[in-house]
Short mmCIF file of C-alpha atoms in Angstrom, two decimals:
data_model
loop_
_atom_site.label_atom_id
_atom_site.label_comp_id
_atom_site.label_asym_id
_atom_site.label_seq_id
_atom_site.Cartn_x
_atom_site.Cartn_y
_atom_site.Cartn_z
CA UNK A 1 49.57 -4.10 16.99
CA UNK A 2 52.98 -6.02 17.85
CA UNK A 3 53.26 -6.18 21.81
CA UNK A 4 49.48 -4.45 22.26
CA UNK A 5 48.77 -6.90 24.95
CA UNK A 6 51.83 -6.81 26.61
CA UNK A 7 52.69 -4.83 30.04
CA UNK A 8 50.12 -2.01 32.01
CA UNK A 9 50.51 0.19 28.54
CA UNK A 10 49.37 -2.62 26.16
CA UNK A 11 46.78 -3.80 28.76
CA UNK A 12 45.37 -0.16 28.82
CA UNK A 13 45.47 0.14 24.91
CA UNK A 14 43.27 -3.24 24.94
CA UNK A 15 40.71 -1.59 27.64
CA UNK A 16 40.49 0.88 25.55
CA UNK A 17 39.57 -1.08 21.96
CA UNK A 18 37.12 -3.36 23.97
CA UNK A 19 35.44 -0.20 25.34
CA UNK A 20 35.15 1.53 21.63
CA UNK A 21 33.85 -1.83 20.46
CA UNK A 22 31.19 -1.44 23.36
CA UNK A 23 30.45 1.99 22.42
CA UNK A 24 30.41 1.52 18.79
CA UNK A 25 27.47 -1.39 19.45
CA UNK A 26 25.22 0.56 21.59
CA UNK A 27 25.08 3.92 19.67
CA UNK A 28 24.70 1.47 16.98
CA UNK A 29 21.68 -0.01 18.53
CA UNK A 30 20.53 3.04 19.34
CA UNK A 31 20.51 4.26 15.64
CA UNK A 32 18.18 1.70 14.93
CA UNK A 33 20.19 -0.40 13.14
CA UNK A 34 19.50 -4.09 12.90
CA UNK A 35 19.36 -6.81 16.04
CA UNK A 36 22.02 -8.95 16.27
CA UNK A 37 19.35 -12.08 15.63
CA UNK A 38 18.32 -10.20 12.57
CA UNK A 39 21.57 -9.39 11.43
CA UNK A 40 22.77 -12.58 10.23
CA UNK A 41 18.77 -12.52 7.75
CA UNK A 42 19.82 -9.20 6.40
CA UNK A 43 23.38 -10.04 5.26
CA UNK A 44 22.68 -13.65 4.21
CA UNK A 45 22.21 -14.26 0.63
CA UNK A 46 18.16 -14.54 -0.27
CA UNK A 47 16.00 -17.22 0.40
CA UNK A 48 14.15 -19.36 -1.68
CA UNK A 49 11.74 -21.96 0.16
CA UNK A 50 9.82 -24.49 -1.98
CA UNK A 51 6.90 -23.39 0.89
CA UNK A 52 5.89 -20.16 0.70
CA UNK A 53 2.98 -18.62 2.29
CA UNK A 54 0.45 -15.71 1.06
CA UNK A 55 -0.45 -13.46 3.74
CA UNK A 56 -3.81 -11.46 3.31
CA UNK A 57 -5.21 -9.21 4.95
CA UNK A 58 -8.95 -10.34 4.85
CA UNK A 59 -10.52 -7.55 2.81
CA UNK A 60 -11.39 -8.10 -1.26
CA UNK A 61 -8.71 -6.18 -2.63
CA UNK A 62 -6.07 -8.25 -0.59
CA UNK A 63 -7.67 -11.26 -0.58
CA UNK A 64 -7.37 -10.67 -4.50
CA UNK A 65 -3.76 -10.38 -4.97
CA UNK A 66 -2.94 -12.85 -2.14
CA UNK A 67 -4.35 -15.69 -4.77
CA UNK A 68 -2.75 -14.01 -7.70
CA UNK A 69 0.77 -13.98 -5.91
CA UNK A 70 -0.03 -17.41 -5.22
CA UNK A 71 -1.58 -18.56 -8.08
CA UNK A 72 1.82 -17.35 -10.34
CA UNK A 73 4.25 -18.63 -7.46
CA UNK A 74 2.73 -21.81 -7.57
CA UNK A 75 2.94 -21.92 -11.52
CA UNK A 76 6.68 -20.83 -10.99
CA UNK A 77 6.94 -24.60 -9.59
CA UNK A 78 6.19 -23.10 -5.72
CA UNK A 79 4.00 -25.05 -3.25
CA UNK A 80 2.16 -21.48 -1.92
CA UNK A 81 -1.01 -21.24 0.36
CA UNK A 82 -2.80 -18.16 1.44
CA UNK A 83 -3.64 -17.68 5.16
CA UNK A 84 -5.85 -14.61 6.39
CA UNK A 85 -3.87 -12.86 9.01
CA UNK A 86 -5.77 -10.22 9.60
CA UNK A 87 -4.30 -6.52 9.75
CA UNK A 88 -1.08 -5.14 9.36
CA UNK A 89 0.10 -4.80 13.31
CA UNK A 90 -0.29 -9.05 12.85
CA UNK A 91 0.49 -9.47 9.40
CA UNK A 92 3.74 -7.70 9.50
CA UNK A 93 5.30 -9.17 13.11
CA UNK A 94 4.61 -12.63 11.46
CA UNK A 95 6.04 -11.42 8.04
CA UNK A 96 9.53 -10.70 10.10
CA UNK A 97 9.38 -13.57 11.92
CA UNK A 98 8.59 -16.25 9.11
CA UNK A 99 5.16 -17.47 9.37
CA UNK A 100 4.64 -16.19 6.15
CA UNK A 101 6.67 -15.59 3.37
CA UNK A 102 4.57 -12.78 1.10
CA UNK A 103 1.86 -10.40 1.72
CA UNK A 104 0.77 -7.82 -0.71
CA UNK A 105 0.84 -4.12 0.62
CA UNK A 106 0.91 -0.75 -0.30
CA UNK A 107 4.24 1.04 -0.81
CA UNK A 108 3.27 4.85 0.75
CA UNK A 109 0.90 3.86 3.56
CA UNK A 110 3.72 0.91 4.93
CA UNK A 111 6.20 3.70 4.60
CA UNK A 112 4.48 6.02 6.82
CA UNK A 113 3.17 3.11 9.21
CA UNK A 114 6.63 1.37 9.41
CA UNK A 115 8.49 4.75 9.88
CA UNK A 116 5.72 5.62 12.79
CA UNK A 117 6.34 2.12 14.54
CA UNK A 118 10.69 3.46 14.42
CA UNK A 119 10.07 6.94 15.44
CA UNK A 120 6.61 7.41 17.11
CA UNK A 121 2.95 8.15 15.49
CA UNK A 122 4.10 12.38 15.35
CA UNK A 123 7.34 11.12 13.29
CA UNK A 124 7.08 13.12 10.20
CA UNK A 125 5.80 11.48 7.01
CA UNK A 126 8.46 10.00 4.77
CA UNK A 127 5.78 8.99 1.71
CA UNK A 128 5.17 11.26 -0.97
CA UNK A 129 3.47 11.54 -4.35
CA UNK A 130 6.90 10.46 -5.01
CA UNK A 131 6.75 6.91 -6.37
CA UNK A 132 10.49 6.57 -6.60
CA UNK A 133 11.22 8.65 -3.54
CA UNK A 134 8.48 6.36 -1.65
CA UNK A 135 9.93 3.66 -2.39
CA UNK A 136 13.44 4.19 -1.15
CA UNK A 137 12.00 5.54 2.30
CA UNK A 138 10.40 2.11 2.05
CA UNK A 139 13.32 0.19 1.43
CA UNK A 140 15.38 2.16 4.01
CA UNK A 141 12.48 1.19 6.57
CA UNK A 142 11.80 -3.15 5.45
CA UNK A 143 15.94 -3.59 5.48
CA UNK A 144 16.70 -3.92 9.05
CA UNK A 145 13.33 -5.94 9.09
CA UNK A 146 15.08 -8.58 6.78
CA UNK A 147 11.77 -7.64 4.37
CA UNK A 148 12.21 -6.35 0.60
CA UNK A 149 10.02 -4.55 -0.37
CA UNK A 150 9.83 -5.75 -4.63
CA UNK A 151 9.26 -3.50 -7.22
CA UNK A 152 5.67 -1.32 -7.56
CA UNK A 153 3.07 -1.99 -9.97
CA UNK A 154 1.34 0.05 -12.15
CA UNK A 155 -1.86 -0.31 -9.80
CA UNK A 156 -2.70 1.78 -7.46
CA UNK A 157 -5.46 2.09 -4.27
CA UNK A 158 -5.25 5.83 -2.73
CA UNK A 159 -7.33 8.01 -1.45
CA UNK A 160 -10.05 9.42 -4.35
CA UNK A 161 -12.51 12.17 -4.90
CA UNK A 162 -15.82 11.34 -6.73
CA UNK A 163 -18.79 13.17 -7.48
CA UNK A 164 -22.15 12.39 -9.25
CA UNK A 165 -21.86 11.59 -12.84
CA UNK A 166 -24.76 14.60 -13.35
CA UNK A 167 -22.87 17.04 -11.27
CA UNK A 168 -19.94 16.45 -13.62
CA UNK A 169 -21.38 16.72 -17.24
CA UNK A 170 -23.04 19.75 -15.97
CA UNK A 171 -20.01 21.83 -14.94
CA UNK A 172 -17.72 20.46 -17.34
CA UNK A 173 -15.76 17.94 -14.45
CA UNK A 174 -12.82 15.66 -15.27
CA UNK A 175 -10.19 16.26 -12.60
CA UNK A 176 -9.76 18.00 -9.12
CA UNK A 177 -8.34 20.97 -11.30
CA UNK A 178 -11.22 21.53 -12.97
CA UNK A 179 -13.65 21.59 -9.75
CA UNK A 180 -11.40 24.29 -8.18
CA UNK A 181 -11.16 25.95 -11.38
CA UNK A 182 -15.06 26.41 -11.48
CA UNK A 183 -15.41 27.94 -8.23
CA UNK A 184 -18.01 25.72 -6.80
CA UNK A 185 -18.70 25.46 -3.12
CA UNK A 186 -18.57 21.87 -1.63
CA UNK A 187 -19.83 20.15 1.32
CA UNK A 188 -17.48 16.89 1.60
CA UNK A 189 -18.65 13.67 2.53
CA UNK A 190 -15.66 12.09 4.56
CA UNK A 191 -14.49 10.59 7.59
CA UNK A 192 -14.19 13.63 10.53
CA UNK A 193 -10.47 13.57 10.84
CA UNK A 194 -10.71 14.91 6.84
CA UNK A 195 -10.51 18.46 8.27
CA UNK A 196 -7.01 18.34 9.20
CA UNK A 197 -5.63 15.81 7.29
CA UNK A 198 -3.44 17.16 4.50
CA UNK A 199 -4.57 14.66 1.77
CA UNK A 200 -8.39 15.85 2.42
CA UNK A 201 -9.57 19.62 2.82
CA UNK A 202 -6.62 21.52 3.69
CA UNK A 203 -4.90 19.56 0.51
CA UNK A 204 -8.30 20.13 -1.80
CA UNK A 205 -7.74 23.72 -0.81
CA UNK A 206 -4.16 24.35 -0.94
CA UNK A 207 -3.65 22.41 -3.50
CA UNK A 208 -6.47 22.70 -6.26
CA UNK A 209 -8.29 25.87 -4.41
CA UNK A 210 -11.43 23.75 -3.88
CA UNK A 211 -14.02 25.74 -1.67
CA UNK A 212 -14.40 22.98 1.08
CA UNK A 213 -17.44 24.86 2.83
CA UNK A 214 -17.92 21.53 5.23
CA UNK A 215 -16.78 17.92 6.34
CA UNK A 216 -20.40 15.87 6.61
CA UNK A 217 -18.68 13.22 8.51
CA UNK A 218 -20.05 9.72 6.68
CA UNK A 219 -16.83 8.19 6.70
CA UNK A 220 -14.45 7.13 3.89
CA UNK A 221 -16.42 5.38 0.71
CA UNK A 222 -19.43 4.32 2.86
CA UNK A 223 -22.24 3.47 1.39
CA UNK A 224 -24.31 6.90 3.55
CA UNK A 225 -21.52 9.09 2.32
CA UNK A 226 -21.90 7.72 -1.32
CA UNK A 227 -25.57 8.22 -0.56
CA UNK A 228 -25.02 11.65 0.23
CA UNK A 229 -23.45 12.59 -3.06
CA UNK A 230 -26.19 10.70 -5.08
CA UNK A 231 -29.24 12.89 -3.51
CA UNK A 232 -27.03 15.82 -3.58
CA UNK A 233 -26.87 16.55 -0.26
CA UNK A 234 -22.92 16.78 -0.30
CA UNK A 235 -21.35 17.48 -3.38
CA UNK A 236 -18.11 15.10 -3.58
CA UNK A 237 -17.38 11.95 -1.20
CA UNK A 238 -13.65 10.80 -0.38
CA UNK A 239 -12.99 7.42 -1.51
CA UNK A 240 -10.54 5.04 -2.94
CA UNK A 241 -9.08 4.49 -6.63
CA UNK A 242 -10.47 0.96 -6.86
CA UNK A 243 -13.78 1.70 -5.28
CA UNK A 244 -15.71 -1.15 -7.18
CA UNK A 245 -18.90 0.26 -6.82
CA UNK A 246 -19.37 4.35 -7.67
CA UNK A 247 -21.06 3.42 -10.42
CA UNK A 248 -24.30 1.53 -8.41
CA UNK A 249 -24.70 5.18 -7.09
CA UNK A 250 -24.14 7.10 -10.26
CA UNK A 251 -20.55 8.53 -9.20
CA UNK A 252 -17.77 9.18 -10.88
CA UNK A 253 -14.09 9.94 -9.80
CA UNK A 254 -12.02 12.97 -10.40
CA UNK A 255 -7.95 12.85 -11.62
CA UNK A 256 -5.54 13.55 -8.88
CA UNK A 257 -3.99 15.43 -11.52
CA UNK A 258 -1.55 17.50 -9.60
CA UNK A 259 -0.96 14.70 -7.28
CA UNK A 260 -2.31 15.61 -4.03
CA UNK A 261 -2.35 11.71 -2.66
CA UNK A 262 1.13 9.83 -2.16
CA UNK A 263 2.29 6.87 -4.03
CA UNK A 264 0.12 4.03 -2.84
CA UNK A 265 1.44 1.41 -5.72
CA UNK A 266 0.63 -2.32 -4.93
CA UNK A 267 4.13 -3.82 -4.05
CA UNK A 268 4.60 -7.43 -3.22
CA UNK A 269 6.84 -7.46 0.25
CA UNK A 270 8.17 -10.51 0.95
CA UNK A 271 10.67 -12.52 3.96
CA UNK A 272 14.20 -11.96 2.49
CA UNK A 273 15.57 -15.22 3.98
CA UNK A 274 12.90 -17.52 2.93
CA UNK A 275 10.84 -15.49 -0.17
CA UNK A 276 13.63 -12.96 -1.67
CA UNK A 277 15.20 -15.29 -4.63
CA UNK A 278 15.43 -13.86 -7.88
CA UNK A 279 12.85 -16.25 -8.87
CA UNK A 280 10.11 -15.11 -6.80
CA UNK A 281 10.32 -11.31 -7.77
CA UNK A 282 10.17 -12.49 -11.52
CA UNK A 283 7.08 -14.48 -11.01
CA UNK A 284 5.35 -11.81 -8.70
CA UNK A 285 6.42 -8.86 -11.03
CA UNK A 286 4.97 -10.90 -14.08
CA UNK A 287 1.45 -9.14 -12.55
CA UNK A 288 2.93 -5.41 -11.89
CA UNK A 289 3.73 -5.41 -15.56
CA UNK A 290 -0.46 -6.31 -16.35
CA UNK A 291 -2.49 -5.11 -13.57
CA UNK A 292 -3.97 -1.73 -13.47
CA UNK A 293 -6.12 0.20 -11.38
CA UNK A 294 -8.98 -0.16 -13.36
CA UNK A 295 -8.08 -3.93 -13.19
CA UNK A 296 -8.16 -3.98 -9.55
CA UNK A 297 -11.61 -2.11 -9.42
CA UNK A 298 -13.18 -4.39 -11.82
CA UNK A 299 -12.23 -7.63 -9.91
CA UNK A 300 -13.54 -5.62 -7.05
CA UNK A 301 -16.61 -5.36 -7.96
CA UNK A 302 -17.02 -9.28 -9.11
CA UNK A 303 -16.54 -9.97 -5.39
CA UNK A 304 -17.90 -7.29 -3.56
CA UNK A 305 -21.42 -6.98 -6.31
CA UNK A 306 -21.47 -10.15 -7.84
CA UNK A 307 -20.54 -12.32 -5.38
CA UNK A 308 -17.53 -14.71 -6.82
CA UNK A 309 -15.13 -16.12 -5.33
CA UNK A 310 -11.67 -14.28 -4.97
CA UNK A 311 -9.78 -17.69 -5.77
CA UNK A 312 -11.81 -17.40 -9.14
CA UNK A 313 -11.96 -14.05 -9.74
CA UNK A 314 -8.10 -14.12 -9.51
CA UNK A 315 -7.83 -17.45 -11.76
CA UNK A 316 -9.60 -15.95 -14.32
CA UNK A 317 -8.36 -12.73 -14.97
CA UNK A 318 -4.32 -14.44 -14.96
CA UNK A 319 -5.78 -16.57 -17.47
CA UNK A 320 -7.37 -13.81 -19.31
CA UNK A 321 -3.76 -11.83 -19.17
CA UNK A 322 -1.82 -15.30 -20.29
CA UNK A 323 -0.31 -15.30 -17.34
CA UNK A 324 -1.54 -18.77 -16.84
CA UNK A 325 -2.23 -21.13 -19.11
CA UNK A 326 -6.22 -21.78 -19.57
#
């Protein structure tokens, strides 16, 4: 480097590091690689406010976990509220930006909705069936956010197939596998987009060689497409695995057992500056280690059917877990 910026030669060698540096930060930027004002959130070591806030998303199952991940933060010595924010194109802006600190989310769907906010809505999916592999397309995606993404739980909300609990006994039902093995033709009680997607009918078909014979377009769990399957109009219905209340209409679900759906696991994701200490993830993952999918059904349903409060609902089963003390 000795004499560099010395005489027209050095002047021109100096143009031309100043230019690469230039070039360097715009192909940079137009990688997608991380804003200069988030840069310095990313690299920093994680954050660990005494104030951390829940966000949820306004529905049961997130109002739910919003007051368990703040019922165990605040027992880790936190001072944590929960705020409704509402759905994820607000929750997740505010999340980045610090207005809260922790929401609770599902690892394949954010995958696919963070990679389609990068790349476009046609951007190829990057969730699978996958856990592990969904969760490092995650990762890859909530970095240059300055969002971690912590470690999944053993529950998990995807999409579900359930048919009448009659319908089942009768031709020997347990999984998806079975229902294709038997040959049986089915009229599917779903939303309309169901005959493309390729979690739905093309997937039933492909997949487990279920004869789809049509889409009666109800929508997804709603109470007329549940409806349907009780009177036997339509054979199955499209659901979710913690649909709290099949059983009020006499369903039952079948096993994903060759794992059509992707890896939906309940994963805590959390500010990295202000939420992504050590401590946090230990007193958040004290729940992933408990909480099943059953679990999440059952507290569900004492919202959704019998009509208690989530902030209870949520105290009681921690308690019940000895997660907190009674």
């Amino acid at each position: 480097m000795r004499g560099a910026g010395t005489g027209p030669a050095g002047a021109r060698t100096a143009l031309v590091v100043v230019l690469a540096v230039v070039l360097a930060a715009v192909l940079a930027g137009c990688a997608g690689g991380p804003s200069l004002e988030k840069r310095s959130a990313i690299t920093a070591s994680p954050g660990d406010s005494s104030h951390l806030s829940i966000g949820s998303a306004g529905f049961t199952e997130s109002e739910l976990l919003a007051q368990m991940y703040a019922a165990l933060l605040g027992h880790a010595g936190y001072r944590a509220d929960v705020l409704t924010v509402g759905n994820r194109e607000l929750y997740e802006p505010a999340l980045e930006n610090g207005q809260i600190d922790v929401v609770p989310e599902y690892a394949a769907t954010l995958a696919d909705w963070l990679n389609a906010k990068d790349h476009g809505p046609k951007a190829a999916p990057v969730a699978s069936p996958d856990p592990v592999a969904t969760m490092a397309a995650l990762r890859r995606l909530t970095t240059p956010r300055g969002l971690t993404a912590l470690p999944p739980g053993r529950a998990v909300d995807q999409n579900a197939f359930a048919v009448s609990a009659s319908y089942a006994a009768r031709h020997h039902l347990k999984t998806l596998s079975d229902l294709g093995r038997a040959r049986l033709p089915v009229r599917l009680a779903a939303g309309d987009e169901c005959v493309q997607r390729p979690f739905c009918a093309p997937g039933l078909r492909k997949t487990y060689g279920i004869d789809t014979t049509a889409v009666d377009p109800k929508g997804v769990g709603t109470t007329p497409a549940k409806q349907a399957v009780q009177n036997g109009r339509d054979q199955m219905v499209l659901t979710t695995s913690t649909d709290a209340t099949l059983g009020q209409f006499g369903l039952v679900l079948l096993a994903d057992d060759k794992k059509l759906q992707n890896a939906d696991n309940v994963i805590p994701l959390v500010n990295r500056s202000r939420a992504g200490s050590a401590r946090v993830a230990t007193a958040l993952n004290r729940l992933n280690k408990v909480l099943t999918t059953a679990d999440l059904a059952r507290l569900n349903e004492q919202v959704d059917s019998w009509r208690r409060l989530p902030a209870d609902v949520a105290h009681h089963y921690l308690v019940s877990k000895r997660l907190l003390p009674k």
